[in-house]
Amino acid sequence: MPHFRLQDIFDILIMSILIYQLYSWFRKSRAIQVLAGLGTITAIYFVTRQTGLHMTSWVLQQLGTVVIVVIVVIFQNEIRQTLYRFSKLRELVGGGSEQHCSGPNIIAEAVFGLAESRCGAIIVFQRTDQLDDHLSNGTQLEALVSAPLLSSIFKDGTPLHDGAVLIRDERIMQAACLLPLSDSQQLPQQYGTRHRAAIGLTERTDAVVLVVSEERGEVSLAEAGELTTLLTPVQLRNRLEALLTPREQQKKRPLIRRIFNDLLPKTSILLGVTVIWLLLSARQGEVAIVPVPLTFHGLPNGMTLTRVSPEEVTVRLRSASGLVPSPRQLDLTADLDLSGVQEGHNTLRVSLSHVRVPPGMTVVGLEPTTVRVIVKGPQKQK
């Protein structure tokens, strides 16, 4: 059973948090299926490698490089969005402030007014994620949000009615935007293009999208790839207030509630990372024989080191687990103290403690155990 250090606990927690963040971002998108498939292939690769299925493990290893390139090409937008979410520089320069609308009442009344008149509409609320890579053909407006303006934009026959409206920073930034459609095959047949576009955008970003169906006069809200039908303006207003609240206010929730929220995936990820750590740590690392050069310190003033024999020692190192880098990759030295040497020939003992190694590495032996040095004394004045 591997010994747990404090660093190991932090190691497991950090990896669990990173994996959970990736899971929470991708679980509603098509990328989660690809990640699950990659995880399965990786598990099969390690099993075949440990069981001696050399041809299968070699083929999987070669395919791994090709698959990574294909994933980067296919999911470049998702990767760019993930890197943007990881970046904290936007908060320092003011580019990543939470976007929200301050008029849920105005939006709710306007949207249900459109639904009552059977006027189709789709409204996008930008939150943290950038949407520039997902919107196309939009017309710039930069106007304050108002019910008459929304009604006039989506009125049938107007130039901007066919497309989505983008709301950011309490303003209507664009109109007549085209959104990416969802690739899901599980959507109900009654969903039209607007509904598929709303789900498609929320599968790829954290945006919130409102949809008004002109056929049924229904108001629906899409968030994280899920579409919910709303029945009253009050219900819509409450949902908008909850979803568009700045993150600084959301963080005021009790810490215990945030920790235990979404507990099942968090626990599963933590257990999975712990098991992987145990498997890697339980595997004994290799024993390597490496040459280690000698270094010296403490030579008395005026004396000169003229000869060292030998100039390096051979050290046997063992890594504690498979997580520790190979000893051959380390730049090691054996440092000896010369403060007690005298002029002429000296024999110094080299012990295991003279070789400094990183945590997780152990010195199990070295040869030779003695070193001969010749020291020249200070030159005498004539």
mmCIF file of C-alpha atoms in Angstrom:
data_model
loop_
_atom_site.group_PDB
_atom_site.id
_atom_site.type_symbol
_atom_site.label_atom_id
_atom_site.label_comp_id
_atom_site.label_asym_id
_atom_site.label_seq_id
_atom_site.Cartn_x
_atom_site.Cartn_y
_atom_site.Cartn_z
ATOM 1 C CA MET A 1 0.000 0.000 0.000
ATOM 2 C CA PRO A 2 1.598 3.315 -1.052
ATOM 3 C CA HIS A 3 2.279 5.861 1.652
ATOM 4 C CA PHE A 4 0.167 9.028 1.336
ATOM 5 C CA ARG A 5 2.051 12.284 1.652
ATOM 6 C CA LEU A 6 0.415 15.696 1.962
ATOM 7 C CA GLN A 7 1.652 16.441 -1.580
ATOM 8 C CA ASP A 8 -0.127 13.329 -2.859
ATOM 9 C CA ILE A 9 -3.445 14.482 -1.402
ATOM 10 C CA PHE A 10 -3.071 17.865 -3.093
ATOM 11 C CA ASP A 11 -2.050 16.079 -6.291
ATOM 12 C CA ILE A 12 -5.253 14.006 -6.309
ATOM 13 C CA LEU A 13 -7.478 16.984 -5.426
ATOM 14 C CA ILE A 14 -6.007 19.223 -8.143
ATOM 15 C CA MET A 15 -6.441 16.559 -10.828
ATOM 16 C CA SER A 16 -10.005 15.836 -9.647
ATOM 17 C CA ILE A 17 -10.942 19.529 -9.827
ATOM 18 C CA LEU A 18 -9.479 19.907 -13.325
ATOM 19 C CA ILE A 19 -11.243 16.791 -14.614
ATOM 20 C CA TYR A 20 -14.555 17.860 -13.061
ATOM 21 C CA GLN A 21 -14.285 21.272 -14.697
ATOM 22 C CA LEU A 22 -13.720 19.651 -18.084
ATOM 23 C CA TYR A 23 -16.626 17.293 -17.443
ATOM 24 C CA SER A 24 -18.973 20.108 -16.404
ATOM 25 C CA TRP A 25 -18.121 22.079 -19.555
ATOM 26 C CA PHE A 26 -18.400 19.177 -21.998
ATOM 27 C CA ARG A 27 -21.111 16.918 -20.532
ATOM 28 C CA LYS A 28 -23.892 18.551 -22.543
ATOM 29 C CA SER A 29 -21.910 18.656 -25.784
ATOM 30 C CA ARG A 30 -20.930 16.154 -28.427
ATOM 31 C CA ALA A 31 -17.333 16.325 -27.190
ATOM 32 C CA ILE A 32 -18.180 14.310 -24.059
ATOM 33 C CA GLN A 33 -18.911 11.251 -26.209
ATOM 34 C CA VAL A 34 -15.527 11.581 -27.902
ATOM 35 C CA LEU A 35 -13.790 12.008 -24.529
ATOM 36 C CA ALA A 36 -15.551 8.903 -23.212
ATOM 37 C CA GLY A 37 -14.415 6.952 -26.263
ATOM 38 C CA LEU A 38 -10.840 8.169 -25.807
ATOM 39 C CA GLY A 39 -10.932 7.145 -22.168
ATOM 40 C CA THR A 40 -12.078 3.649 -23.148
ATOM 41 C CA ILE A 41 -9.338 3.311 -25.779
ATOM 42 C CA THR A 42 -6.728 4.529 -23.282
ATOM 43 C CA ALA A 43 -7.876 1.969 -20.718
ATOM 44 C CA ILE A 44 -7.695 -0.799 -23.324
ATOM 45 C CA TYR A 45 -4.189 0.346 -24.286
ATOM 46 C CA PHE A 46 -2.907 0.102 -20.712
ATOM 47 C CA VAL A 47 -4.544 -3.310 -20.246
ATOM 48 C CA THR A 48 -2.984 -4.693 -23.438
ATOM 49 C CA ARG A 49 0.394 -3.247 -22.479
ATOM 50 C CA GLN A 50 0.333 -4.849 -19.026
ATOM 51 C CA THR A 51 -0.887 -8.214 -20.310
ATOM 52 C CA GLY A 52 1.746 -8.497 -23.032
ATOM 53 C CA LEU A 53 -0.482 -7.993 -26.099
ATOM 54 C CA HIS A 54 2.307 -6.221 -27.922
ATOM 55 C CA MET A 55 0.757 -5.919 -31.374
ATOM 56 C CA THR A 56 -2.554 -4.511 -30.071
ATOM 57 C CA SER A 57 -0.827 -2.058 -27.751
ATOM 58 C CA TRP A 58 1.503 -0.944 -30.577
ATOM 59 C CA VAL A 59 -1.427 -0.328 -32.956
ATOM 60 C CA LEU A 60 -3.332 1.634 -30.295
ATOM 61 C CA GLN A 61 -0.238 3.686 -29.525
ATOM 62 C CA GLN A 62 0.224 4.593 -33.201
ATOM 63 C CA LEU A 63 -3.467 5.424 -33.593
ATOM 64 C CA GLY A 64 -3.302 7.671 -30.539
ATOM 65 C CA THR A 65 -1.191 10.291 -32.323
ATOM 66 C CA VAL A 66 -3.535 10.355 -35.340
ATOM 67 C CA VAL A 67 -6.634 10.549 -33.137
ATOM 68 C CA ILE A 68 -5.250 13.531 -31.213
ATOM 69 C CA VAL A 69 -4.642 15.457 -34.452
ATOM 70 C CA VAL A 70 -8.149 14.624 -35.726
ATOM 71 C CA ILE A 71 -9.710 15.766 -32.434
ATOM 72 C CA VAL A 72 -7.834 19.072 -32.537
ATOM 73 C CA VAL A 73 -9.151 19.709 -36.064
ATOM 74 C CA ILE A 74 -12.756 18.674 -35.396
ATOM 75 C CA PHE A 75 -13.140 20.243 -31.957
ATOM 76 C CA GLN A 76 -11.043 23.364 -32.430
ATOM 77 C CA ASN A 77 -13.902 25.632 -31.342
ATOM 78 C CA GLU A 78 -14.500 23.612 -28.161
ATOM 79 C CA ILE A 79 -10.774 23.598 -27.393
ATOM 80 C CA ARG A 80 -10.552 27.356 -27.925
ATOM 81 C CA GLN A 81 -13.538 27.869 -25.649
ATOM 82 C CA THR A 82 -12.000 25.664 -22.957
ATOM 83 C CA LEU A 83 -8.714 27.545 -23.056
ATOM 84 C CA TYR A 84 -10.643 30.789 -22.792
ATOM 85 C CA ARG A 85 -12.471 29.497 -19.723
ATOM 86 C CA PHE A 86 -9.179 28.519 -18.101
ATOM 87 C CA SER A 87 -7.693 31.945 -18.779
ATOM 88 C CA LYS A 88 -7.933 34.385 -15.877
ATOM 89 C CA LEU A 89 -6.262 37.250 -17.722
ATOM 90 C CA ARG A 90 -9.638 38.401 -19.026
ATOM 91 C CA GLU A 91 -10.710 39.149 -15.465
ATOM 92 C CA LEU A 92 -7.622 41.314 -14.894
ATOM 93 C CA VAL A 93 -8.115 43.394 -18.030
ATOM 94 C CA GLY A 94 -11.872 43.604 -17.644
ATOM 95 C CA GLY A 95 -12.627 41.473 -20.694
ATOM 96 C CA GLY A 96 -14.194 38.603 -18.782
ATOM 97 C CA SER A 97 -16.816 40.291 -16.645
ATOM 98 C CA GLU A 98 -20.092 38.507 -16.327
ATOM 99 C CA GLN A 99 -22.633 39.604 -18.913
ATOM 100 C CA HIS A 100 -26.197 39.875 -17.756
ATOM 101 C CA CYS A 101 -29.374 41.689 -18.518
ATOM 102 C CA SER A 102 -30.770 44.086 -15.923
ATOM 103 C CA GLY A 103 -34.323 44.002 -17.311
ATOM 104 C CA PRO A 104 -35.822 40.512 -16.936
ATOM 105 C CA ASN A 105 -39.276 42.101 -16.605
ATOM 106 C CA ILE A 106 -38.904 43.879 -19.955
ATOM 107 C CA ILE A 107 -37.672 40.717 -21.642
ATOM 108 C CA ALA A 108 -40.397 38.554 -20.133
ATOM 109 C CA GLU A 109 -43.243 40.869 -21.131
ATOM 110 C CA ALA A 110 -41.832 41.376 -24.638
ATOM 111 C CA VAL A 111 -41.309 37.660 -25.253
ATOM 112 C CA PHE A 112 -44.763 36.630 -24.100
ATOM 113 C CA GLY A 113 -46.191 39.447 -26.183
ATOM 114 C CA LEU A 114 -44.478 37.924 -29.219
ATOM 115 C CA ALA A 115 -45.790 34.478 -28.271
ATOM 116 C CA GLU A 116 -49.348 35.787 -27.966
ATOM 117 C CA SER A 117 -49.163 37.255 -31.467
ATOM 118 C CA ARG A 118 -47.552 34.046 -32.804
ATOM 119 C CA CYS A 119 -44.407 35.897 -33.839
ATOM 120 C CA GLY A 120 -41.322 33.651 -33.872
ATOM 121 C CA ALA A 121 -38.206 34.887 -32.124
ATOM 122 C CA ILE A 122 -34.843 33.740 -30.778
ATOM 123 C CA ILE A 123 -32.863 35.788 -28.234
ATOM 124 C CA VAL A 124 -29.314 34.948 -27.107
ATOM 125 C CA PHE A 125 -27.920 36.141 -23.767
ATOM 126 C CA GLN A 126 -24.123 36.090 -23.647
ATOM 127 C CA ARG A 127 -22.616 35.153 -20.314
ATOM 128 C CA THR A 128 -18.936 34.286 -19.772
ATOM 129 C CA ASP A 129 -18.074 32.516 -23.025
ATOM 130 C CA GLN A 130 -17.185 34.441 -26.156
ATOM 131 C CA LEU A 131 -19.700 33.827 -28.964
ATOM 132 C CA ASP A 132 -17.919 35.382 -31.936
ATOM 133 C CA ASP A 133 -16.888 31.999 -33.350
ATOM 134 C CA HIS A 134 -20.461 30.690 -33.203
ATOM 135 C CA LEU A 135 -22.464 33.621 -34.614
ATOM 136 C CA SER A 136 -22.443 34.677 -38.258
ATOM 137 C CA ASN A 137 -24.051 37.229 -40.578
ATOM 138 C CA GLY A 138 -25.231 39.417 -37.714
ATOM 139 C CA THR A 139 -26.144 43.095 -38.114
ATOM 140 C CA GLN A 140 -24.614 45.440 -35.532
ATOM 141 C CA LEU A 141 -27.131 47.449 -33.493
ATOM 142 C CA GLU A 142 -25.800 48.277 -29.988
ATOM 143 C CA ALA A 143 -29.176 49.526 -28.768
ATOM 144 C CA LEU A 144 -30.762 49.496 -25.326
ATOM 145 C CA VAL A 145 -33.120 46.585 -24.638
ATOM 146 C CA SER A 146 -36.778 47.553 -24.909
ATOM 147 C CA ALA A 147 -40.016 45.732 -25.636
ATOM 148 C CA PRO A 148 -40.940 47.875 -28.693
ATOM 149 C CA LEU A 149 -37.515 47.336 -30.252
ATOM 150 C CA LEU A 150 -37.690 43.554 -29.800
ATOM 151 C CA SER A 151 -41.203 43.486 -31.234
ATOM 152 C CA SER A 152 -40.173 45.510 -34.267
ATOM 153 C CA ILE A 153 -37.095 43.355 -34.915
ATOM 154 C CA PHE A 154 -39.039 40.081 -34.939
ATOM 155 C CA LYS A 155 -42.119 41.414 -36.737
ATOM 156 C CA ASP A 156 -42.734 39.325 -39.838
ATOM 157 C CA GLY A 157 -41.504 41.029 -42.991
ATOM 158 C CA THR A 158 -38.878 43.258 -41.380
ATOM 159 C CA PRO A 159 -35.262 42.946 -42.625
ATOM 160 C CA LEU A 160 -33.928 41.581 -39.309
ATOM 161 C CA HIS A 161 -36.698 39.198 -38.258
ATOM 162 C CA ASP A 162 -35.063 36.045 -39.659
ATOM 163 C CA GLY A 163 -32.305 35.283 -37.170
ATOM 164 C CA ALA A 164 -31.290 35.669 -33.545
ATOM 165 C CA VAL A 165 -30.795 38.749 -31.408
ATOM 166 C CA LEU A 166 -27.660 38.909 -29.233
ATOM 167 C CA ILE A 167 -27.936 40.677 -25.867
ATOM 168 C CA ARG A 168 -24.715 41.555 -24.060
ATOM 169 C CA ASP A 169 -23.935 44.149 -21.424
ATOM 170 C CA GLU A 170 -27.616 45.096 -21.188
ATOM 171 C CA ARG A 171 -27.704 46.046 -24.867
ATOM 172 C CA ILE A 172 -28.884 44.456 -28.100
ATOM 173 C CA MET A 173 -25.538 44.052 -29.849
ATOM 174 C CA GLN A 174 -26.571 42.209 -33.022
ATOM 175 C CA ALA A 175 -29.671 41.060 -34.885
ATOM 176 C CA ALA A 176 -30.324 38.531 -37.662
ATOM 177 C CA CYS A 177 -27.514 36.271 -36.374
ATOM 178 C CA LEU A 178 -27.198 32.685 -37.597
ATOM 179 C CA LEU A 179 -26.527 30.052 -34.917
ATOM 180 C CA PRO A 180 -25.032 26.544 -35.179
ATOM 181 C CA LEU A 181 -27.635 23.766 -35.223
ATOM 182 C CA SER A 182 -27.572 20.876 -32.790
ATOM 183 C CA ASP A 183 -26.239 17.551 -34.076
ATOM 184 C CA SER A 184 -28.319 15.567 -31.588
ATOM 185 C CA GLN A 185 -30.551 12.853 -33.048
ATOM 186 C CA GLN A 186 -32.675 12.673 -29.874
ATOM 187 C CA LEU A 187 -34.578 15.945 -30.304
ATOM 188 C CA PRO A 188 -38.382 15.775 -30.715
ATOM 189 C CA GLN A 189 -39.654 16.084 -34.265
ATOM 190 C CA GLN A 190 -41.748 19.143 -33.465
ATOM 191 C CA TYR A 191 -38.621 21.200 -32.796
ATOM 192 C CA GLY A 192 -37.999 23.574 -35.665
ATOM 193 C CA THR A 193 -34.870 25.368 -36.806
ATOM 194 C CA ARG A 194 -35.039 27.954 -34.008
ATOM 195 C CA HIS A 195 -35.164 25.274 -31.313
ATOM 196 C CA ARG A 196 -32.303 23.305 -32.868
ATOM 197 C CA ALA A 197 -30.235 26.476 -33.164
ATOM 198 C CA ALA A 198 -30.894 27.387 -29.527
ATOM 199 C CA ILE A 199 -29.862 23.921 -28.330
ATOM 200 C CA GLY A 200 -26.854 23.892 -30.671
ATOM 201 C CA LEU A 201 -25.432 27.135 -29.271
ATOM 202 C CA THR A 202 -26.007 26.162 -25.628
ATOM 203 C CA GLU A 203 -24.314 22.797 -26.248
ATOM 204 C CA ARG A 204 -21.164 24.645 -27.266
ATOM 205 C CA THR A 205 -21.196 27.616 -24.858
ATOM 206 C CA ASP A 206 -22.683 28.770 -21.567
ATOM 207 C CA ALA A 207 -25.084 31.164 -23.325
ATOM 208 C CA VAL A 208 -28.812 31.258 -22.490
ATOM 209 C CA VAL A 209 -31.253 31.318 -25.418
ATOM 210 C CA LEU A 210 -34.973 32.162 -25.504
ATOM 211 C CA VAL A 211 -37.133 30.737 -28.291
ATOM 212 C CA VAL A 212 -40.657 31.732 -29.303
ATOM 213 C CA SER A 213 -42.489 29.246 -31.523
ATOM 214 C CA GLU A 214 -44.702 30.930 -34.080
ATOM 215 C CA GLU A 215 -46.634 27.680 -34.755
ATOM 216 C CA ARG A 216 -47.537 26.883 -31.134
ATOM 217 C CA GLY A 217 -47.012 30.238 -29.429
ATOM 218 C CA GLU A 218 -44.764 28.617 -26.814
ATOM 219 C CA VAL A 219 -41.861 30.215 -24.986
ATOM 220 C CA SER A 220 -38.864 27.962 -24.337
ATOM 221 C CA LEU A 221 -35.528 28.548 -22.674
ATOM 222 C CA ALA A 222 -32.368 26.670 -23.693
ATOM 223 C CA GLU A 223 -29.464 26.271 -21.284
ATOM 224 C CA ALA A 224 -26.614 23.702 -21.323
ATOM 225 C CA GLY A 225 -28.237 21.839 -24.211
ATOM 226 C CA GLU A 226 -31.598 21.447 -22.442
ATOM 227 C CA LEU A 227 -34.845 23.099 -23.558
ATOM 228 C CA THR A 228 -37.518 24.042 -21.009
ATOM 229 C CA THR A 229 -41.002 25.361 -21.796
ATOM 230 C CA LEU A 230 -42.072 28.367 -19.698
ATOM 231 C CA LEU A 231 -45.740 29.109 -19.104
ATOM 232 C CA THR A 232 -45.871 32.592 -17.549
ATOM 233 C CA PRO A 233 -43.888 35.859 -17.663
ATOM 234 C CA VAL A 234 -43.191 35.506 -13.933
ATOM 235 C CA GLN A 235 -41.658 32.080 -14.460
ATOM 236 C CA LEU A 236 -39.475 33.440 -17.269
ATOM 237 C CA ARG A 237 -38.409 36.455 -15.227
ATOM 238 C CA ASN A 238 -37.347 34.253 -12.318
ATOM 239 C CA ARG A 239 -35.361 31.959 -14.592
ATOM 240 C CA LEU A 240 -33.575 34.883 -16.235
ATOM 241 C CA GLU A 241 -32.721 36.420 -12.884
ATOM 242 C CA ALA A 242 -31.289 33.099 -11.686
ATOM 243 C CA LEU A 243 -29.281 32.361 -14.840
ATOM 244 C CA LEU A 244 -28.009 35.851 -15.580
ATOM 245 C CA THR A 245 -26.933 36.769 -12.067
ATOM 246 C CA PRO A 246 -23.276 37.802 -12.020
ATOM 247 C CA ARG A 247 -20.913 35.124 -10.730
ATOM 248 C CA GLU A 248 -19.804 37.327 -7.855
ATOM 249 C CA GLN A 249 -23.333 37.109 -6.434
ATOM 250 C CA GLN A 250 -23.588 33.385 -7.111
ATOM 251 C CA LYS A 251 -20.453 32.830 -5.036
ATOM 252 C CA LYS A 252 -22.296 34.139 -1.993
ATOM 253 C CA ARG A 253 -24.001 30.757 -1.702
ATOM 254 C CA PRO A 254 -22.839 28.744 1.332
ATOM 255 C CA LEU A 255 -19.611 26.854 0.753
ATOM 256 C CA ILE A 256 -21.106 23.551 1.917
ATOM 257 C CA ARG A 257 -23.920 23.876 -0.606
ATOM 258 C CA ARG A 258 -21.471 24.502 -3.448
ATOM 259 C CA ILE A 259 -19.297 21.548 -2.414
ATOM 260 C CA PHE A 260 -22.170 19.065 -2.212
ATOM 261 C CA ASN A 261 -23.862 20.317 -5.377
ATOM 262 C CA ASP A 262 -23.585 17.763 -8.213
ATOM 263 C CA LEU A 263 -22.144 15.310 -5.706
ATOM 264 C CA LEU A 264 -22.359 12.085 -7.735
ATOM 265 C CA PRO A 265 -19.996 13.082 -10.593
ATOM 266 C CA LYS A 266 -17.658 14.804 -8.154
ATOM 267 C CA THR A 267 -17.409 11.676 -6.009
ATOM 268 C CA SER A 268 -16.982 9.418 -9.044
ATOM 269 C CA ILE A 269 -14.180 11.567 -10.455
ATOM 270 C CA LEU A 270 -12.419 11.750 -7.069
ATOM 271 C CA LEU A 271 -12.586 7.968 -6.656
ATOM 272 C CA GLY A 272 -11.395 7.405 -10.231
ATOM 273 C CA VAL A 273 -8.398 9.715 -9.831
ATOM 274 C CA THR A 274 -7.541 8.080 -6.494
ATOM 275 C CA VAL A 275 -7.653 4.589 -8.020
ATOM 276 C CA ILE A 276 -5.426 5.669 -10.922
ATOM 277 C CA TRP A 277 -2.975 7.243 -8.459
ATOM 278 C CA LEU A 278 -2.897 4.044 -6.393
ATOM 279 C CA LEU A 279 -2.312 1.880 -9.457
ATOM 280 C CA LEU A 280 0.543 4.067 -10.668
ATOM 281 C CA SER A 281 2.075 4.449 -7.211
ATOM 282 C CA ALA A 282 1.821 0.759 -6.373
ATOM 283 C CA ARG A 283 3.933 -0.118 -9.405
ATOM 284 C CA GLN A 284 7.543 -0.181 -8.211
ATOM 285 C CA GLY A 285 9.777 2.107 -10.196
ATOM 286 C CA GLU A 286 12.886 0.956 -12.026
ATOM 287 C CA VAL A 287 16.338 0.572 -10.515
ATOM 288 C CA ALA A 288 18.822 2.506 -12.624
ATOM 289 C CA ILE A 289 22.596 2.740 -12.585
ATOM 290 C CA VAL A 290 23.697 6.245 -13.495
ATOM 291 C CA PRO A 291 27.065 8.070 -13.421
ATOM 292 C CA VAL A 292 27.021 11.041 -11.049
ATOM 293 C CA PRO A 293 29.742 13.724 -11.263
ATOM 294 C CA LEU A 294 31.455 14.957 -8.113
ATOM 295 C CA THR A 295 31.238 18.550 -6.938
ATOM 296 C CA PHE A 296 33.112 20.142 -4.040
ATOM 297 C CA HIS A 297 32.649 22.978 -1.581
ATOM 298 C CA GLY A 298 34.422 24.372 1.470
ATOM 299 C CA LEU A 299 37.975 24.365 0.088
ATOM 300 C CA PRO A 300 40.123 26.435 2.509
ATOM 301 C CA ASN A 301 41.324 29.832 1.289
ATOM 302 C CA GLY A 302 44.602 29.777 -0.546
ATOM 303 C CA MET A 303 44.436 26.073 -1.393
ATOM 304 C CA THR A 304 43.924 24.720 -4.900
ATOM 305 C CA LEU A 305 42.339 21.450 -5.919
ATOM 306 C CA THR A 306 44.679 20.006 -8.532
ATOM 307 C CA ARG A 307 43.464 16.448 -9.061
ATOM 308 C CA VAL A 308 40.414 14.250 -8.370
ATOM 309 C CA SER A 309 40.314 10.505 -8.903
ATOM 310 C CA PRO A 310 37.755 9.373 -9.935
ATOM 311 C CA GLU A 311 35.788 12.414 -11.128
ATOM 312 C CA GLU A 312 32.423 10.651 -10.854
ATOM 313 C CA VAL A 313 30.782 7.812 -8.963
ATOM 314 C CA THR A 314 28.347 5.175 -10.122
ATOM 315 C CA VAL A 315 25.041 5.378 -8.245
ATOM 316 C CA ARG A 316 22.156 2.895 -8.075
ATOM 317 C CA LEU A 317 18.794 4.675 -7.789
ATOM 318 C CA ARG A 318 15.288 3.349 -7.272
ATOM 319 C CA SER A 319 12.149 5.370 -7.991
ATOM 320 C CA ALA A 320 9.326 4.863 -5.514
ATOM 321 C CA SER A 321 6.614 4.524 -8.167
ATOM 322 C CA GLY A 322 5.805 4.873 -11.831
ATOM 323 C CA LEU A 323 4.814 8.517 -11.231
ATOM 324 C CA VAL A 324 8.404 9.558 -10.511
ATOM 325 C CA PRO A 325 10.565 10.508 -13.533
ATOM 326 C CA SER A 326 13.177 8.018 -14.632
ATOM 327 C CA PRO A 327 16.503 8.422 -12.768
ATOM 328 C CA ARG A 328 18.255 8.722 -16.140
ATOM 329 C CA GLN A 329 16.383 11.969 -16.784
ATOM 330 C CA LEU A 330 17.710 13.663 -13.625
ATOM 331 C CA ASP A 331 20.728 15.940 -13.370
ATOM 332 C CA LEU A 332 22.339 14.619 -10.171
ATOM 333 C CA THR A 333 25.609 15.430 -8.393
ATOM 334 C CA ALA A 334 27.465 14.128 -5.357
ATOM 335 C CA ASP A 335 28.667 17.112 -3.308
ATOM 336 C CA LEU A 336 31.681 16.647 -0.984
ATOM 337 C CA ASP A 337 32.996 18.943 1.756
ATOM 338 C CA LEU A 338 36.684 19.881 1.451
ATOM 339 C CA SER A 339 36.928 21.993 4.610
ATOM 340 C CA GLY A 340 39.004 19.332 6.399
ATOM 341 C CA VAL A 341 41.539 18.546 3.675
ATOM 342 C CA GLN A 342 45.267 19.107 4.062
ATOM 343 C CA GLU A 343 47.971 19.903 1.551
ATOM 344 C CA GLY A 344 48.915 16.884 -0.521
ATOM 345 C CA HIS A 345 47.032 13.609 -0.949
ATOM 346 C CA ASN A 346 43.645 13.182 0.776
ATOM 347 C CA THR A 347 41.138 10.337 0.804
ATOM 348 C CA LEU A 348 37.470 11.318 1.165
ATOM 349 C CA ARG A 349 34.613 8.959 1.942
ATOM 350 C CA VAL A 350 31.533 9.175 -0.309
ATOM 351 C CA SER A 351 28.258 8.142 1.332
ATOM 352 C CA LEU A 352 24.693 7.839 0.127
ATOM 353 C CA SER A 353 23.783 11.121 1.816
ATOM 354 C CA HIS A 354 26.148 13.051 -0.460
ATOM 355 C CA VAL A 355 23.860 12.372 -3.445
ATOM 356 C CA ARG A 356 20.847 14.690 -3.396
ATOM 357 C CA VAL A 357 17.789 13.212 -5.062
ATOM 358 C CA PRO A 358 14.214 14.535 -5.452
ATOM 359 C CA PRO A 359 11.306 13.167 -3.384
ATOM 360 C CA GLY A 360 10.246 9.684 -4.454
ATOM 361 C CA MET A 361 13.809 8.649 -5.364
ATOM 362 C CA THR A 362 16.122 6.551 -3.168
ATOM 363 C CA VAL A 363 19.876 5.932 -3.406
ATOM 364 C CA VAL A 364 20.431 2.206 -2.826
ATOM 365 C CA GLY A 365 24.185 2.056 -3.470
ATOM 366 C CA LEU A 366 27.225 3.702 -5.006
ATOM 367 C CA GLU A 367 30.744 2.830 -6.142
ATOM 368 C CA PRO A 368 33.452 3.658 -5.301
ATOM 369 C CA THR A 369 32.948 4.744 -1.699
ATOM 370 C CA THR A 370 36.205 6.718 -1.530
ATOM 371 C CA VAL A 371 37.721 9.486 -3.642
ATOM 372 C CA ARG A 372 41.347 10.642 -3.736
ATOM 373 C CA VAL A 373 42.074 14.332 -4.120
ATOM 374 C CA ILE A 374 45.339 16.259 -4.331
ATOM 375 C CA VAL A 375 45.353 19.725 -2.829
ATOM 376 C CA LYS A 376 48.097 22.278 -3.384
ATOM 377 C CA GLY A 377 48.804 24.687 -0.568
ATOM 378 C CA PRO A 378 49.250 28.449 -0.811
ATOM 379 C CA GLN A 379 52.361 29.609 -2.587
ATOM 380 C CA LYS A 380 55.086 30.829 -0.269
ATOM 381 C CA GLN A 381 56.493 34.336 -0.683
ATOM 382 C CA LYS A 382 60.171 34.409 -1.718
#
